GROMACS .gro file of C-alpha atoms in nm:
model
  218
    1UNK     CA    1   7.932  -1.914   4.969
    2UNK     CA    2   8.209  -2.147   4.853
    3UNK     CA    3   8.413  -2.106   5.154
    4UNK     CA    4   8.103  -2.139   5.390
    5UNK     CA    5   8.015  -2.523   5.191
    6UNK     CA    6   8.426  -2.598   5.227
    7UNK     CA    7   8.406  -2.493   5.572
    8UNK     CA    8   8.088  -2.711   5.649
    9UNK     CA    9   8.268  -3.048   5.467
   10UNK     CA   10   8.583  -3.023   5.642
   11UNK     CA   11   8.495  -2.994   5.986
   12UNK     CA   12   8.250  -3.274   6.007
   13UNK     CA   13   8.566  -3.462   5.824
   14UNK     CA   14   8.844  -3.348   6.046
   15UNK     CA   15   8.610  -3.414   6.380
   16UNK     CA   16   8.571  -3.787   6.263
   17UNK     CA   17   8.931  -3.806   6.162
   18UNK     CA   18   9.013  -3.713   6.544
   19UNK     CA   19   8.744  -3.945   6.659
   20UNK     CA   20   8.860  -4.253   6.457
   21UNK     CA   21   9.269  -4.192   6.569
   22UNK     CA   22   9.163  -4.144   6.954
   23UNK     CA   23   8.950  -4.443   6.982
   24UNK     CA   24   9.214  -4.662   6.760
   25UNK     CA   25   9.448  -4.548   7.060
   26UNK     CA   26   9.227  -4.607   7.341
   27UNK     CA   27   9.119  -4.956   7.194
   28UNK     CA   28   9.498  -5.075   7.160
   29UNK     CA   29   9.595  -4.953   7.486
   30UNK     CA   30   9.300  -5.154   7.644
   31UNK     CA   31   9.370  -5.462   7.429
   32UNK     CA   32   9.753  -5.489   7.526
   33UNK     CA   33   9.862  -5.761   7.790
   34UNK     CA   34   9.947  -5.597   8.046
   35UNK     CA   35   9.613  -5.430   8.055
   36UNK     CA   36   9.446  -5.788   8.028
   37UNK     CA   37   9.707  -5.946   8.274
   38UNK     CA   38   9.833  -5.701   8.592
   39UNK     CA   39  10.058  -5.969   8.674
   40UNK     CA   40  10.249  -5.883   8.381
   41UNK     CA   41  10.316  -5.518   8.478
   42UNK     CA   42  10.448  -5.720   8.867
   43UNK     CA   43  10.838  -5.620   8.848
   44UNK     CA   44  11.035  -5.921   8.807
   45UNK     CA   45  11.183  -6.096   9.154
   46UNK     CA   46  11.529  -6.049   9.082
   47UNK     CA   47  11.658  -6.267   9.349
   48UNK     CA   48  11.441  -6.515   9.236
   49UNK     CA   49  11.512  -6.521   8.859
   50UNK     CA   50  11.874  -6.560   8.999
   51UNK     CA   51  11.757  -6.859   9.161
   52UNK     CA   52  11.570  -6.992   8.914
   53UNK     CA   53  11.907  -6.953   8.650
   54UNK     CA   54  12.113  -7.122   8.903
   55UNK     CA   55  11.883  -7.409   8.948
   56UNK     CA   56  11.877  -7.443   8.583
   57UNK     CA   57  12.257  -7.427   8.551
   58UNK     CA   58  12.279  -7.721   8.791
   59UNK     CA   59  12.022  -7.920   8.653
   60UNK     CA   60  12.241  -7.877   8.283
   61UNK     CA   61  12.562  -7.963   8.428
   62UNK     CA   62  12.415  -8.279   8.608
   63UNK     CA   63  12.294  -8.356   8.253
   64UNK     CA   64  12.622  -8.276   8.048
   65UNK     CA   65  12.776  -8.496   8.281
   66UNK     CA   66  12.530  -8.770   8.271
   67UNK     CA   67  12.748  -8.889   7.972
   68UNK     CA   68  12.928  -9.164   8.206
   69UNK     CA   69  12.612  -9.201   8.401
   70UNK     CA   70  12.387  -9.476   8.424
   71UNK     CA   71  12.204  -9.353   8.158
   72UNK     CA   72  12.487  -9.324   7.848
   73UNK     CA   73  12.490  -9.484   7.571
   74UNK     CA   74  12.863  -9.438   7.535
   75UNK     CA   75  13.043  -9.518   7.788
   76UNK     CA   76  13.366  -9.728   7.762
   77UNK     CA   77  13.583  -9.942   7.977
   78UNK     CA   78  13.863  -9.690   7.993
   79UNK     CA   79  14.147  -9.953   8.134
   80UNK     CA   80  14.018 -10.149   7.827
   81UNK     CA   81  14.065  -9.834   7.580
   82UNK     CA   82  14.438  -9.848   7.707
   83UNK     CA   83  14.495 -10.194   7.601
   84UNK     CA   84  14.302 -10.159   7.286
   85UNK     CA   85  14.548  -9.858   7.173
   86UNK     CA   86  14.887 -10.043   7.280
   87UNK     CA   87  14.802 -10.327   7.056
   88UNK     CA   88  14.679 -10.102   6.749
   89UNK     CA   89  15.019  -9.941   6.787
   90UNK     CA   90  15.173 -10.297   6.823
   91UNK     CA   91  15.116 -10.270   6.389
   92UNK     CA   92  15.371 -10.049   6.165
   93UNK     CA   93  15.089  -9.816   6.063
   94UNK     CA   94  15.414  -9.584   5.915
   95UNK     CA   95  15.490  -9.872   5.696
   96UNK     CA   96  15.119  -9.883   5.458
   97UNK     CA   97  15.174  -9.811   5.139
   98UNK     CA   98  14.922  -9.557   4.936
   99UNK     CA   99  14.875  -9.371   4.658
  100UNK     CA  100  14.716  -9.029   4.734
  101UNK     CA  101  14.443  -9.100   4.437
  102UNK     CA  102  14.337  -9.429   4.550
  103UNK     CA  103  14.010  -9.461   4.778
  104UNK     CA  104  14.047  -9.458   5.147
  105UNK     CA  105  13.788  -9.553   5.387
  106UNK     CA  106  13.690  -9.630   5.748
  107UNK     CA  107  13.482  -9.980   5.799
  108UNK     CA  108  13.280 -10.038   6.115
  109UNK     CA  109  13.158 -10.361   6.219
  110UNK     CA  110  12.947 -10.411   6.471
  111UNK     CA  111  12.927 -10.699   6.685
  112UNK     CA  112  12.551 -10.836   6.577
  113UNK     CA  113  12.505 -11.090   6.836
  114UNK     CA  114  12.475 -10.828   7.144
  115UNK     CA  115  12.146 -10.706   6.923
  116UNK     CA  116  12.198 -10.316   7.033
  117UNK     CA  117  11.961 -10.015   6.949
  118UNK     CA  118  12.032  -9.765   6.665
  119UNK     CA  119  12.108  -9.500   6.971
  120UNK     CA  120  12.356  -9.785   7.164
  121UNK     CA  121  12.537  -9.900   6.831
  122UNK     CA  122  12.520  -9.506   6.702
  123UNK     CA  123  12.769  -9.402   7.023
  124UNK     CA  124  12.986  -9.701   6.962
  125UNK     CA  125  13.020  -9.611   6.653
  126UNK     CA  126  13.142  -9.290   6.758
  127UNK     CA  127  13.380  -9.457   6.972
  128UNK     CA  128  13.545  -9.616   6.697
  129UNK     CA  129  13.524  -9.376   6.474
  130UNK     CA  130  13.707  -9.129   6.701
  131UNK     CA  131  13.942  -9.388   6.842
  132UNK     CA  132  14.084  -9.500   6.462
  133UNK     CA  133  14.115  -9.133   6.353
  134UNK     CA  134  14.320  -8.991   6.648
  135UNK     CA  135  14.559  -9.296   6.618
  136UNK     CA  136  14.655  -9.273   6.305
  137UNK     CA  137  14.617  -8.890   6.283
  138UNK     CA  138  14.967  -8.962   6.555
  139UNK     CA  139  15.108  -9.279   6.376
  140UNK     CA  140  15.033  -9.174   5.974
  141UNK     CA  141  14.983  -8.847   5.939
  142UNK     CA  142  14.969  -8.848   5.588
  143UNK     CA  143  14.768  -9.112   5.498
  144UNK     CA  144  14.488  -8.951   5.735
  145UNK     CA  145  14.507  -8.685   5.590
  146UNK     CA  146  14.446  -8.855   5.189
  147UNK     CA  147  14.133  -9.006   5.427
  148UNK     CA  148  14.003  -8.672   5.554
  149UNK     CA  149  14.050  -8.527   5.202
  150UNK     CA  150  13.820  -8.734   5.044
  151UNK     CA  151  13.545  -8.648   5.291
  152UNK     CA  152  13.634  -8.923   5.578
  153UNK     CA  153  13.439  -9.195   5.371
  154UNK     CA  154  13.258  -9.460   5.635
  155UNK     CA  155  13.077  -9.775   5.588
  156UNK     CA  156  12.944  -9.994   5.872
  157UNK     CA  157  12.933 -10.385   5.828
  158UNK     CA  158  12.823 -10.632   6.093
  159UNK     CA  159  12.965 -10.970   6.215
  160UNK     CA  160  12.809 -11.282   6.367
  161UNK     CA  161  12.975 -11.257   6.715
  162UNK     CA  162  13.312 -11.166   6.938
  163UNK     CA  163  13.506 -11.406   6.846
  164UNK     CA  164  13.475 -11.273   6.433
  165UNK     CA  165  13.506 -10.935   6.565
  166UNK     CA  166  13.844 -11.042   6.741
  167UNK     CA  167  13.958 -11.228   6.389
  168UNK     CA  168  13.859 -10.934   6.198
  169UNK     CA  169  14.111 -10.705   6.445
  170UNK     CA  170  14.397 -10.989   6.443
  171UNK     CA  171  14.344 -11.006   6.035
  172UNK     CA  172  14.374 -10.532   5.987
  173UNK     CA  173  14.631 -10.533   6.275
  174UNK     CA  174  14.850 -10.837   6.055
  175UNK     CA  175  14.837 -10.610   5.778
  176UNK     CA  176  14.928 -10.295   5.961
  177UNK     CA  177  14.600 -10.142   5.933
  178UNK     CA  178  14.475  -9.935   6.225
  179UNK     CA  179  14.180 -10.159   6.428
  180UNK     CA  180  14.089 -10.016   6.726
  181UNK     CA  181  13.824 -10.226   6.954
  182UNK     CA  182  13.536 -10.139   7.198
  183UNK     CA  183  13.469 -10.237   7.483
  184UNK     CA  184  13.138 -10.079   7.645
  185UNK     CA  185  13.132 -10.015   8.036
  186UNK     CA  186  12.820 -10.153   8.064
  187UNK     CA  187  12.617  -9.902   8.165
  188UNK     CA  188  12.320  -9.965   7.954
  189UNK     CA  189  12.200 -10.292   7.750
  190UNK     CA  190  12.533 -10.495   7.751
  191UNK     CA  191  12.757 -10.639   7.992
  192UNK     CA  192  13.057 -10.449   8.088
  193UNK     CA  193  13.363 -10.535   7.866
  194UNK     CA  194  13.156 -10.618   7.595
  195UNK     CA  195  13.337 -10.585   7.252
  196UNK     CA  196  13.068 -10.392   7.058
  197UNK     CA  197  13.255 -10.252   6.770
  198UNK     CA  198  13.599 -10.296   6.590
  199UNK     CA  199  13.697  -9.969   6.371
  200UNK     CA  200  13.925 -10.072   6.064
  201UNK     CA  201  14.148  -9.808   5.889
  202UNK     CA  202  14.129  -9.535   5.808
  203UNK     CA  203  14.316  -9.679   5.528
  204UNK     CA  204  14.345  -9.787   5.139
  205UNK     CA  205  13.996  -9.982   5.067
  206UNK     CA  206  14.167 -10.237   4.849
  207UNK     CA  207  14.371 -10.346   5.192
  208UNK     CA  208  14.070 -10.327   5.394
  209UNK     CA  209  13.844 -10.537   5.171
  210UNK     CA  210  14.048 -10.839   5.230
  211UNK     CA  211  13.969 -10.829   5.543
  212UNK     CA  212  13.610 -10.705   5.613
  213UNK     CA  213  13.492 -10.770   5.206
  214UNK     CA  214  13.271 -11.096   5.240
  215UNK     CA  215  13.077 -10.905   5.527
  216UNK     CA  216  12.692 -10.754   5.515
  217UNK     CA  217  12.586 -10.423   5.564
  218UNK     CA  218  12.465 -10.289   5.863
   0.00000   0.00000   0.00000
């Protein structure tokens, strides 16, 4: 009798066991995309995926290259760049003296009365930033590297006008300190050959302050 009342439990429980797992299958294969969407289960157009990745690469490359387009922020007058790095080399930058302990920074001052965007002054600042390093990285190499050891410190003044900018240059470049000018192509917001930014050292902050010290923050 005990077998027949097992046998009657179990195969009501093992039929709705079977009926549960076959309709959890049938409802997930209904419910899946490419049930819901046949163009989903369309095989690709692989001439036209090829297509569409070339137009794509074009369309990238025209915008990688926009950089001295009409649209940059930050481009530069490249026969002006020239100039600018003949006269910072004009200065002994071998001849600063430094102690590997002292503080070493990087002032940028930015030339207020062209009133620039964040994104404009931002690329100029690049600009300097990338001009001063590389020429003393070639003319000191040791005192850019006591700069870059102390985590390539940066602090970004402003000035009334050109003409300050162009004292403020004359006044690092007297005492040998790197000063590297920009001059902006004029591509977007200025006029071309505008002096936007003058970069000052990298070099000992007590030489730098007597030059760019009695000037505001950015």
């Amino acid at each position: 009798m005990s077998s027949i009342r097992m046998d009657g439990i179990l195969s009501p429980l093992v039929i709705s066991l079977i009926a549960f797992s076959a309709g959890y299958q049938l409802h997930s294969y209904f419910a899946s995309p490419s049930r819901s969407n046949p163009s989903l289960l369309t095989p690709t157009d692989s001439s036209s995926s090829k297509k569409g990745d070339r137009d794509n690469g074009k369309a990238k490359s025209a915008l990688s290259g926009s950089g001295s387009g009409s649209g940059s922020e930050g481009g530069t007058d490249t026969e002006s760049d020239i100039e600018d790095t003949q006269a910072a080399l004009s200065s002994d930058l071998t001849s600063t003296k430094f102690s590997s302990s002292e503080e070493m920074k990087l002032v940028l001052v930015v030339n207020d009365e062209l009133k620039m965007t964040k994104g404009k002054i931002a690329a100029q600042a690049g600009h300097a930033t990338l001009a001063c390093a590389l020429t003393l990285k070639e003319a000191n190499p040791r005192l850019f590297r006591a700069w870059q050891n102390q985590g390539q410190p940066k602090i970004a003044l402003r000035c009334a006008n050109t003409e300050e900018l162009e004292i403020l240059a004359a006044q690092a470049r007297s005492l040998n300190l790197c000063a590297r000018t920009i001059r902006d192509a004029g591509r977007t917001q200025v006029a071309p050959g505008s002096k936007t930014i003058v970069g000052i050292g990298p070099g000992p902050a007590r030489l730098i302050n007597t030059v760019t010290g009695k000037l505001k923050l950015l």
